[in-house]
Short mmCIF file of C-alpha atoms (C1' of nucleotides) in Angstrom, two decimals:
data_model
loop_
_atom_site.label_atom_id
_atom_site.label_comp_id
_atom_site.label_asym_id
_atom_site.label_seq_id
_atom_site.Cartn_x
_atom_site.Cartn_y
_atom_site.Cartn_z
CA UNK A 3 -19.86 -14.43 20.21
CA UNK A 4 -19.84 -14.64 16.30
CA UNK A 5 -17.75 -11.72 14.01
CA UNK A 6 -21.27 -11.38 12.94
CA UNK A 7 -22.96 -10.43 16.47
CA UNK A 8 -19.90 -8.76 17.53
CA UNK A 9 -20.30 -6.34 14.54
CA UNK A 10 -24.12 -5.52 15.60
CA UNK A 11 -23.04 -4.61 19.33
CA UNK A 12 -20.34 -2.15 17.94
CA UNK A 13 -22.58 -1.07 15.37
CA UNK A 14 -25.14 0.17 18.19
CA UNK A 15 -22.40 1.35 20.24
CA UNK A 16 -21.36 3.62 17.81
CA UNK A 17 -25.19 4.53 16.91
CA UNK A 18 -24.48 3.32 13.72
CA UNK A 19 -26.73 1.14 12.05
CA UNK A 20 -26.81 -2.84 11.01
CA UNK A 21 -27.94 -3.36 7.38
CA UNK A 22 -28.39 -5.76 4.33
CA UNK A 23 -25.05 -4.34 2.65
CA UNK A 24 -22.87 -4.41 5.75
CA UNK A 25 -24.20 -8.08 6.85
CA UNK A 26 -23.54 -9.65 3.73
CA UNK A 27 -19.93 -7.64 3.55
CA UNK A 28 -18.88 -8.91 6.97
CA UNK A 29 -20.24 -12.59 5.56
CA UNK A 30 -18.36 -13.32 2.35
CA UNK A 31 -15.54 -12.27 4.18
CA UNK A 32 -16.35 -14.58 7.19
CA UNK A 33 -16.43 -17.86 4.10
CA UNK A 34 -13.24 -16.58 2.73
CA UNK A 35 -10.85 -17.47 5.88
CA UNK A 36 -7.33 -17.02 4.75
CA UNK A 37 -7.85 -15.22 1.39
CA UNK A 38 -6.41 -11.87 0.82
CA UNK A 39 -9.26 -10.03 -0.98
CA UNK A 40 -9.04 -6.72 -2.78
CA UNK A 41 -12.38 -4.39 -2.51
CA UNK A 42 -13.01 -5.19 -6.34
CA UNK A 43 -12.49 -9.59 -5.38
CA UNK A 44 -15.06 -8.90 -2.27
CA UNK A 45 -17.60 -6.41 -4.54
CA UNK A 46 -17.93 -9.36 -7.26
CA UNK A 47 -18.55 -11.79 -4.29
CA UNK A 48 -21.13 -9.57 -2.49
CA UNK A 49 -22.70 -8.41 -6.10
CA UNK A 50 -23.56 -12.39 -6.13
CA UNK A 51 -25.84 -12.13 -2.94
CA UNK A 52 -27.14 -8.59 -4.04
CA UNK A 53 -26.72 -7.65 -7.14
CA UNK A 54 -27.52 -3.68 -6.81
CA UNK A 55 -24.59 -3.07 -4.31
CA UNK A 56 -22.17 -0.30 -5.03
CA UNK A 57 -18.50 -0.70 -4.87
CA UNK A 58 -18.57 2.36 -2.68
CA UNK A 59 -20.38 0.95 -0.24
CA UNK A 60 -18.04 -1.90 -0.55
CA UNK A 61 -15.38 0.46 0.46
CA UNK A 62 -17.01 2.19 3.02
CA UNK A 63 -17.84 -0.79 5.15
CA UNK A 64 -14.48 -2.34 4.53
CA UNK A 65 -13.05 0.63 6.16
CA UNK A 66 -15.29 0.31 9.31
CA UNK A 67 -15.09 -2.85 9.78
CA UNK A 68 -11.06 -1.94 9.70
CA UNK A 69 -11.85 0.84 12.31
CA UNK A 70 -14.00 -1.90 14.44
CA UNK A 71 -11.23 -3.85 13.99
CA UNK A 72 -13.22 -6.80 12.72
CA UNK A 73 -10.68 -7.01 9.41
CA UNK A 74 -7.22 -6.76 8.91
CA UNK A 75 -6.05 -4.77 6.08
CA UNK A 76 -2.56 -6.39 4.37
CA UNK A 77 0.05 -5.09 1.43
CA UNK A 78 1.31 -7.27 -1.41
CA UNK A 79 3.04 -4.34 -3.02
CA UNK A 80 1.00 -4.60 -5.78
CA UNK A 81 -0.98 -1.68 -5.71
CA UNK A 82 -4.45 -2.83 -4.10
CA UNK A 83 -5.08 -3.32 -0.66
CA UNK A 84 -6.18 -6.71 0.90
CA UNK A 85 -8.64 -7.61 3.31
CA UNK A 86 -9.08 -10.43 5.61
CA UNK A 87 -10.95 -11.34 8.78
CA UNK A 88 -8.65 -9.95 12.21
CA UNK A 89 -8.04 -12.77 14.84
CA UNK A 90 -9.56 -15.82 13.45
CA UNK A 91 -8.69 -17.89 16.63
CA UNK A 92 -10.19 -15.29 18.78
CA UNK A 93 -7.05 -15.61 20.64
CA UNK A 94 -6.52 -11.85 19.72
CA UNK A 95 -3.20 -12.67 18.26
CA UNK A 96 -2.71 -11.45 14.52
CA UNK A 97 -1.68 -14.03 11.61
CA UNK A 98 1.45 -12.98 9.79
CA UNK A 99 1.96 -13.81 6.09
CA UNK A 100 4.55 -15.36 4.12
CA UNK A 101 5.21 -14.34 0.75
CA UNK A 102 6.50 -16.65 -1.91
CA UNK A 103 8.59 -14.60 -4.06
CA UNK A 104 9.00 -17.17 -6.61
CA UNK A 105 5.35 -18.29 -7.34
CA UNK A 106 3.16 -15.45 -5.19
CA UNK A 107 1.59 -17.84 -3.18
CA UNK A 108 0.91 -16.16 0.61
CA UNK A 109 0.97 -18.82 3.59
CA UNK A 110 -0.29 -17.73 6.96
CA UNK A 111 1.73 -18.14 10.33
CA UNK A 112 0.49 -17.66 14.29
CA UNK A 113 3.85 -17.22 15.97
CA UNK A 114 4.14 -16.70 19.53
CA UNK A 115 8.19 -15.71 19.83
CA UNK A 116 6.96 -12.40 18.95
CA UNK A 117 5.41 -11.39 22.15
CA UNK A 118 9.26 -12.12 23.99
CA UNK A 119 10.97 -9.63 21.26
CA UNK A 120 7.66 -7.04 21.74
CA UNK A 121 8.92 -6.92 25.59
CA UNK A 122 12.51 -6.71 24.51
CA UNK A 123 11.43 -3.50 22.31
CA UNK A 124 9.37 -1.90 24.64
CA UNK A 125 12.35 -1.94 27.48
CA UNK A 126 14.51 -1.01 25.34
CA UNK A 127 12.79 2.06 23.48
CA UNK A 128 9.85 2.70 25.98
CA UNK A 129 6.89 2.46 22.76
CA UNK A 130 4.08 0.27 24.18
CA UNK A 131 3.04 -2.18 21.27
CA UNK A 132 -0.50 -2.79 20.98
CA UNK A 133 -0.43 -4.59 17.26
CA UNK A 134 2.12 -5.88 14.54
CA UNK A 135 2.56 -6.91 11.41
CA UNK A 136 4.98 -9.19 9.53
CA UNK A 137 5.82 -10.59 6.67
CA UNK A 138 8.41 -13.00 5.32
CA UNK A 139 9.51 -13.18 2.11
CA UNK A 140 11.49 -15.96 0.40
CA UNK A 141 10.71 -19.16 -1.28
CA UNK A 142 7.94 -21.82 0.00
CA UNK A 143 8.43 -25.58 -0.09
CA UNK A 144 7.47 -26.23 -3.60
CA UNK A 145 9.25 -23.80 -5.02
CA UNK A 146 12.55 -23.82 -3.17
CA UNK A 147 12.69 -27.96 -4.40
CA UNK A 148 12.89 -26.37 -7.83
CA UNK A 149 15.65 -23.93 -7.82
CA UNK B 29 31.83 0.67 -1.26
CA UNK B 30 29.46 3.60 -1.00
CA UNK B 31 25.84 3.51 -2.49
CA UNK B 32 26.64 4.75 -5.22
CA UNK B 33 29.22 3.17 -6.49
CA UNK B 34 27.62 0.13 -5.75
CA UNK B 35 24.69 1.43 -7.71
CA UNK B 36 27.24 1.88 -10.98
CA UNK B 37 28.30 -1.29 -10.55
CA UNK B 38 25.06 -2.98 -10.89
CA UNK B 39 23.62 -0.67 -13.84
CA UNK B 40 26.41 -1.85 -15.51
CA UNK B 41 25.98 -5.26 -15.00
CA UNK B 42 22.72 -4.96 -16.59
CA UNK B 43 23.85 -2.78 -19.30
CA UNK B 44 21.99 0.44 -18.03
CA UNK B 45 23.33 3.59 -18.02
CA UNK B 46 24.24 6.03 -15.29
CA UNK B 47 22.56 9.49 -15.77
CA UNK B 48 22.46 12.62 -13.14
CA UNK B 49 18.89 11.82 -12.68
CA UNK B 50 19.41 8.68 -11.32
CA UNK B 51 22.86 9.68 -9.49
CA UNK B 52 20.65 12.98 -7.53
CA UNK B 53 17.52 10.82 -7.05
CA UNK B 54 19.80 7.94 -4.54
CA UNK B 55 21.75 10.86 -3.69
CA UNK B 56 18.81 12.42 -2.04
CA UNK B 57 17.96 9.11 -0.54
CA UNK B 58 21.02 9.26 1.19
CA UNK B 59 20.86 12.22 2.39
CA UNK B 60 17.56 11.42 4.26
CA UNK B 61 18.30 8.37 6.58
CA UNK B 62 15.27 7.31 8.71
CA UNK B 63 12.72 9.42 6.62
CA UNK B 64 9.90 7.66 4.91
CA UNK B 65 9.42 9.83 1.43
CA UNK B 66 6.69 9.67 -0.81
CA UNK B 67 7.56 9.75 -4.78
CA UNK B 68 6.27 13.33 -4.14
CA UNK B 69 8.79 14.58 -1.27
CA UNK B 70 11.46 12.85 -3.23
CA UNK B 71 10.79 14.70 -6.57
CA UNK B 72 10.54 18.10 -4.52
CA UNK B 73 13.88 17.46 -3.15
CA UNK B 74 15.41 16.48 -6.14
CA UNK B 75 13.74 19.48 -8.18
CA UNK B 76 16.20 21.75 -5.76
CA UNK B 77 19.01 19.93 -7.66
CA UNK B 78 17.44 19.42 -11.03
CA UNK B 79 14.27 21.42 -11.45
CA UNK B 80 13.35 19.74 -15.27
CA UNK B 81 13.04 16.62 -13.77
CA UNK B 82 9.41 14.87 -14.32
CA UNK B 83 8.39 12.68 -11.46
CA UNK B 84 7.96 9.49 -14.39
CA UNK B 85 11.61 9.29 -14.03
CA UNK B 86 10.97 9.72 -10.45
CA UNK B 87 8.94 6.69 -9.94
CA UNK B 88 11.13 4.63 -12.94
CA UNK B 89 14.19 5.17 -10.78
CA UNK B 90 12.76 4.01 -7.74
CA UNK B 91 11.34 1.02 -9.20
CA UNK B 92 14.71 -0.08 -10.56
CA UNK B 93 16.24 1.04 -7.19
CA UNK B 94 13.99 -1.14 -5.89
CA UNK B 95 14.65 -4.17 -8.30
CA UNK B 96 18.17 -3.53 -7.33
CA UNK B 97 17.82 -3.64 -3.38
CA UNK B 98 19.48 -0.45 -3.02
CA UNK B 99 16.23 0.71 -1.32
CA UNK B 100 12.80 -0.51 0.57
CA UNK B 101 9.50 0.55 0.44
CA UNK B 102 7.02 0.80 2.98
CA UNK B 103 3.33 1.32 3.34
CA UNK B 104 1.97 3.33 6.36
CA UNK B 105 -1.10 2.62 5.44
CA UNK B 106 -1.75 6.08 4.08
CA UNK B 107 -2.44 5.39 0.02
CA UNK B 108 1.31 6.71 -0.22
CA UNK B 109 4.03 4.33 -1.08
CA UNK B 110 7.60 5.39 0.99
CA UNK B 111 11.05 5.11 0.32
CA UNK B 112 13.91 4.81 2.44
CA UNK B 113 17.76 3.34 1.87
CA UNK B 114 17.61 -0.45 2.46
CA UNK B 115 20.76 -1.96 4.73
CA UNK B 116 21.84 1.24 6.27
CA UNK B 117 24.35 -0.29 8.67
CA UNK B 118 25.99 -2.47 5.94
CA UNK B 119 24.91 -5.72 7.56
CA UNK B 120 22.23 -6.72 5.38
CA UNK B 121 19.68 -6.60 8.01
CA UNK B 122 16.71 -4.45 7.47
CA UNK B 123 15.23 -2.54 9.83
CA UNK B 124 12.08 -2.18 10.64
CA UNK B 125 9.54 0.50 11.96
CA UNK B 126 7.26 1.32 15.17
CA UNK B 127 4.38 2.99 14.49
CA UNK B 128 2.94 5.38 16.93
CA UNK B 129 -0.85 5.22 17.05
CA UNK B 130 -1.11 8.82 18.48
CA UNK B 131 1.09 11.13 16.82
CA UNK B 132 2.04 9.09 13.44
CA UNK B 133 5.96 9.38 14.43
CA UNK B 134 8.17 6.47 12.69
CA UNK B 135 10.78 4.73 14.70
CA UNK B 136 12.67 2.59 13.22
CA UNK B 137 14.26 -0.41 15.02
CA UNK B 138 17.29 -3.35 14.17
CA UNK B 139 16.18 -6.61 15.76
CA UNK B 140 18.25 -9.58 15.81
CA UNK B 141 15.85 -11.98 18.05
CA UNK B 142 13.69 -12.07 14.14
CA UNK B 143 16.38 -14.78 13.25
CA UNK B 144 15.15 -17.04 15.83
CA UNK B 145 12.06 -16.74 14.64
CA UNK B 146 13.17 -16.71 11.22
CA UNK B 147 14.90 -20.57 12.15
CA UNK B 148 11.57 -21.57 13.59
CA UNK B 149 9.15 -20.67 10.96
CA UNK B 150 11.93 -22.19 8.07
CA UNK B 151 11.63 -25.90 10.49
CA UNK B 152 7.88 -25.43 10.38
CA UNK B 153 6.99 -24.60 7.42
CA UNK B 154 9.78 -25.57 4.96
CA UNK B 155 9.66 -21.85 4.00
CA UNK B 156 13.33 -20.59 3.03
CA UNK B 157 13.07 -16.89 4.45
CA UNK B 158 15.01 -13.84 2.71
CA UNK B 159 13.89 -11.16 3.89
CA UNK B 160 11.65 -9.54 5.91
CA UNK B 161 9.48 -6.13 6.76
CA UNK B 162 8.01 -5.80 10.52
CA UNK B 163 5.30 -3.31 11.47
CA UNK B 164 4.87 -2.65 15.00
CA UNK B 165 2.01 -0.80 16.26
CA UNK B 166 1.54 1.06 19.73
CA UNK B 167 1.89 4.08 21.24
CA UNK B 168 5.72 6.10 21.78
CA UNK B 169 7.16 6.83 25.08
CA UNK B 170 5.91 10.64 25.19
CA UNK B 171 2.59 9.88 23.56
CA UNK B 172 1.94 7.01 26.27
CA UNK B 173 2.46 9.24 29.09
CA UNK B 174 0.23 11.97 27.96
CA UNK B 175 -2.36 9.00 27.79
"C1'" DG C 7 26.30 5.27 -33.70
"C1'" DT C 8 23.50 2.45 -31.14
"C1'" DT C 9 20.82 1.89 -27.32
"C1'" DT C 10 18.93 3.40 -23.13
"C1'" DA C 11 16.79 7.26 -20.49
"C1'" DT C 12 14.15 11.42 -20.05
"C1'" DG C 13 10.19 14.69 -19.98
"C1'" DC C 14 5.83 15.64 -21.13
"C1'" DA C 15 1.15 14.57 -21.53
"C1'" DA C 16 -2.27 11.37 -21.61
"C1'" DA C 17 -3.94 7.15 -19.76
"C1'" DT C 18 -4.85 3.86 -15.96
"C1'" DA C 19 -6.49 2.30 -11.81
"C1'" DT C 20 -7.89 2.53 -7.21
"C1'" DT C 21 -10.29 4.86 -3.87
"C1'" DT C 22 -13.16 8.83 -2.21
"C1'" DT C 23 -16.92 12.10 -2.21
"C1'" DG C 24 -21.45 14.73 -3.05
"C1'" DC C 25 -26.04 14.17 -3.11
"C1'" DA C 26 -30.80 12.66 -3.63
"C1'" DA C 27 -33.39 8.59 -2.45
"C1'" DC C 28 -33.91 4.92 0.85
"C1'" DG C 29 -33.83 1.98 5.04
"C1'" DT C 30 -33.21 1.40 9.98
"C1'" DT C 31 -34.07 2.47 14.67
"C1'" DA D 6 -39.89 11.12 12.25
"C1'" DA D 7 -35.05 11.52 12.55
"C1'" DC D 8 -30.82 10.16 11.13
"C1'" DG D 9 -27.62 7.12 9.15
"C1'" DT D 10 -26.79 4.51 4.68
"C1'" DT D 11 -26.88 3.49 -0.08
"C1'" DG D 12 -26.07 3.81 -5.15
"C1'" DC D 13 -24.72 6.39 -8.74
"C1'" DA D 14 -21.73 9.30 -11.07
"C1'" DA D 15 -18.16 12.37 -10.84
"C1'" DA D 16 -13.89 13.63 -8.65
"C1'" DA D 17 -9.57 12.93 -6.67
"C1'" DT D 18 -5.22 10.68 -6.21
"C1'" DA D 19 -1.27 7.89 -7.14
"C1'" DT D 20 1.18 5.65 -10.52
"C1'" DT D 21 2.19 4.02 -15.32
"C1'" DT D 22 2.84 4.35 -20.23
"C1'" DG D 23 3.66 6.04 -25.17
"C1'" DC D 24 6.49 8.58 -27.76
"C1'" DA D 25 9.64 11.94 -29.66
"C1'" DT D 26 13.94 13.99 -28.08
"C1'" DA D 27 18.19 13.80 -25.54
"C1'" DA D 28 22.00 11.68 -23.21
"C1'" DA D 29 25.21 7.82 -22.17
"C1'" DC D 30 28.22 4.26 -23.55
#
DNA sequence: GTTTATGCAAATATTTTGCAACGTT
DNA sequence: AACGTTGCAAAATATTTGCATAAAC
């Protein structure tokens, strides 16, 4: 099933209802695999397919789709929040980021050796862990070669 | 060395100055291990010690606290940046925080199995890692078995 | 005495909300 | 036809900045 029909099936679920706005949202967000998009980055891209959106509806449906859990919200400490499709191998496991602290650039990981220390944590401290996220900071390839 | 003296140290080295402002702001810090404080909740607690303090020199001091690694910050997701001492068992490992999905409550967790993972990614990737901040989400031992 | 820091107020910037008009089911 | 959604503008919220005064070195 695409993001795209999976969004229409929770949409009528939830008696809420598919339109133009939310489509084209869930869309530009679908082309932009592995971008970190603020609300204001994904309004000018939508505003390009339909020029009359608002940004509030911009930030409404970003926040359902969050709730649907169709997007992933992330923080580069930099005072907006970021957006980006959830699970893009449909595997259900989450992408983790790494943060170059020397030119900004964010790389994306899929790591599995998580799951083993999720097990270790919920034996140890009895929380059942549904989700994570991570990020790494330090210095990617290029810019480690330069220090 | 305690906090704070490491905290002289450093201003020195950069040839800022050591003021009460900044000495009650860590101060209060310290005093609140495992809490998550706003700018706000800080500035209320250190208006008990100092009541003509503005919150600007809230928010500059925790920035340079920042800068300085004396402290982390951490998003919950709320629109609130938090505060909290960075490297409270001296070992220069962070910790890192379990999020309970039901009732909000923060636990915070040291996890050494990360430095596997940490080895793994740096082979992969050529990514030198520094540092790292580790969300989990999930549901807390007395949460889960009200569920 | 020089330079950095503070407090206040105003400015910025992001996100949210109220409401009348509109679109979807 | 009923009800959810949109766009606009205004409001709310968190954080930053300019500047004159005060404090630290």
């Amino acid at each position: 099933m695409t993001n795209m029909e999976h969004f229409k099936e929770l949409l009528k679920n939830k008696g809420l209802k598919m339109t133009t706005q939310r489509g084209i949202i869930l869309e530009v967000l679908s082309e932009c695999p592995n971008q970190h998009l603020t609300a204001e980055d994904i309004y000018e891209l939508v505003r390009k397919k339909q020029p009359e959106i608002g940004i509030a509806t911009v930030y409404r449906t970003l926040q359902l789709l969050s709730e649907l859990e169709l997007i992933d919200t992330l923080d580069l400490d930099d005072g907006f929040v970021r957006y980006e499709l959830a699970g893009t191998d449909g595997s259900g496991h989450h992408h983790h980021h790494l943060i170059c602290m020397s030119c900004g650039k964010v790389l994306e990981f899929e790591e599995d050796l998580l799951e083993n220390l999720e097990e270790k944590i919920e034996l140890t401290t009895g929380f059942k862990i549904y989700n994570h996220k991570v990020k790494m900071y330090g210095y990617c390839k290029d810019c480690k070669e330069k220090l």
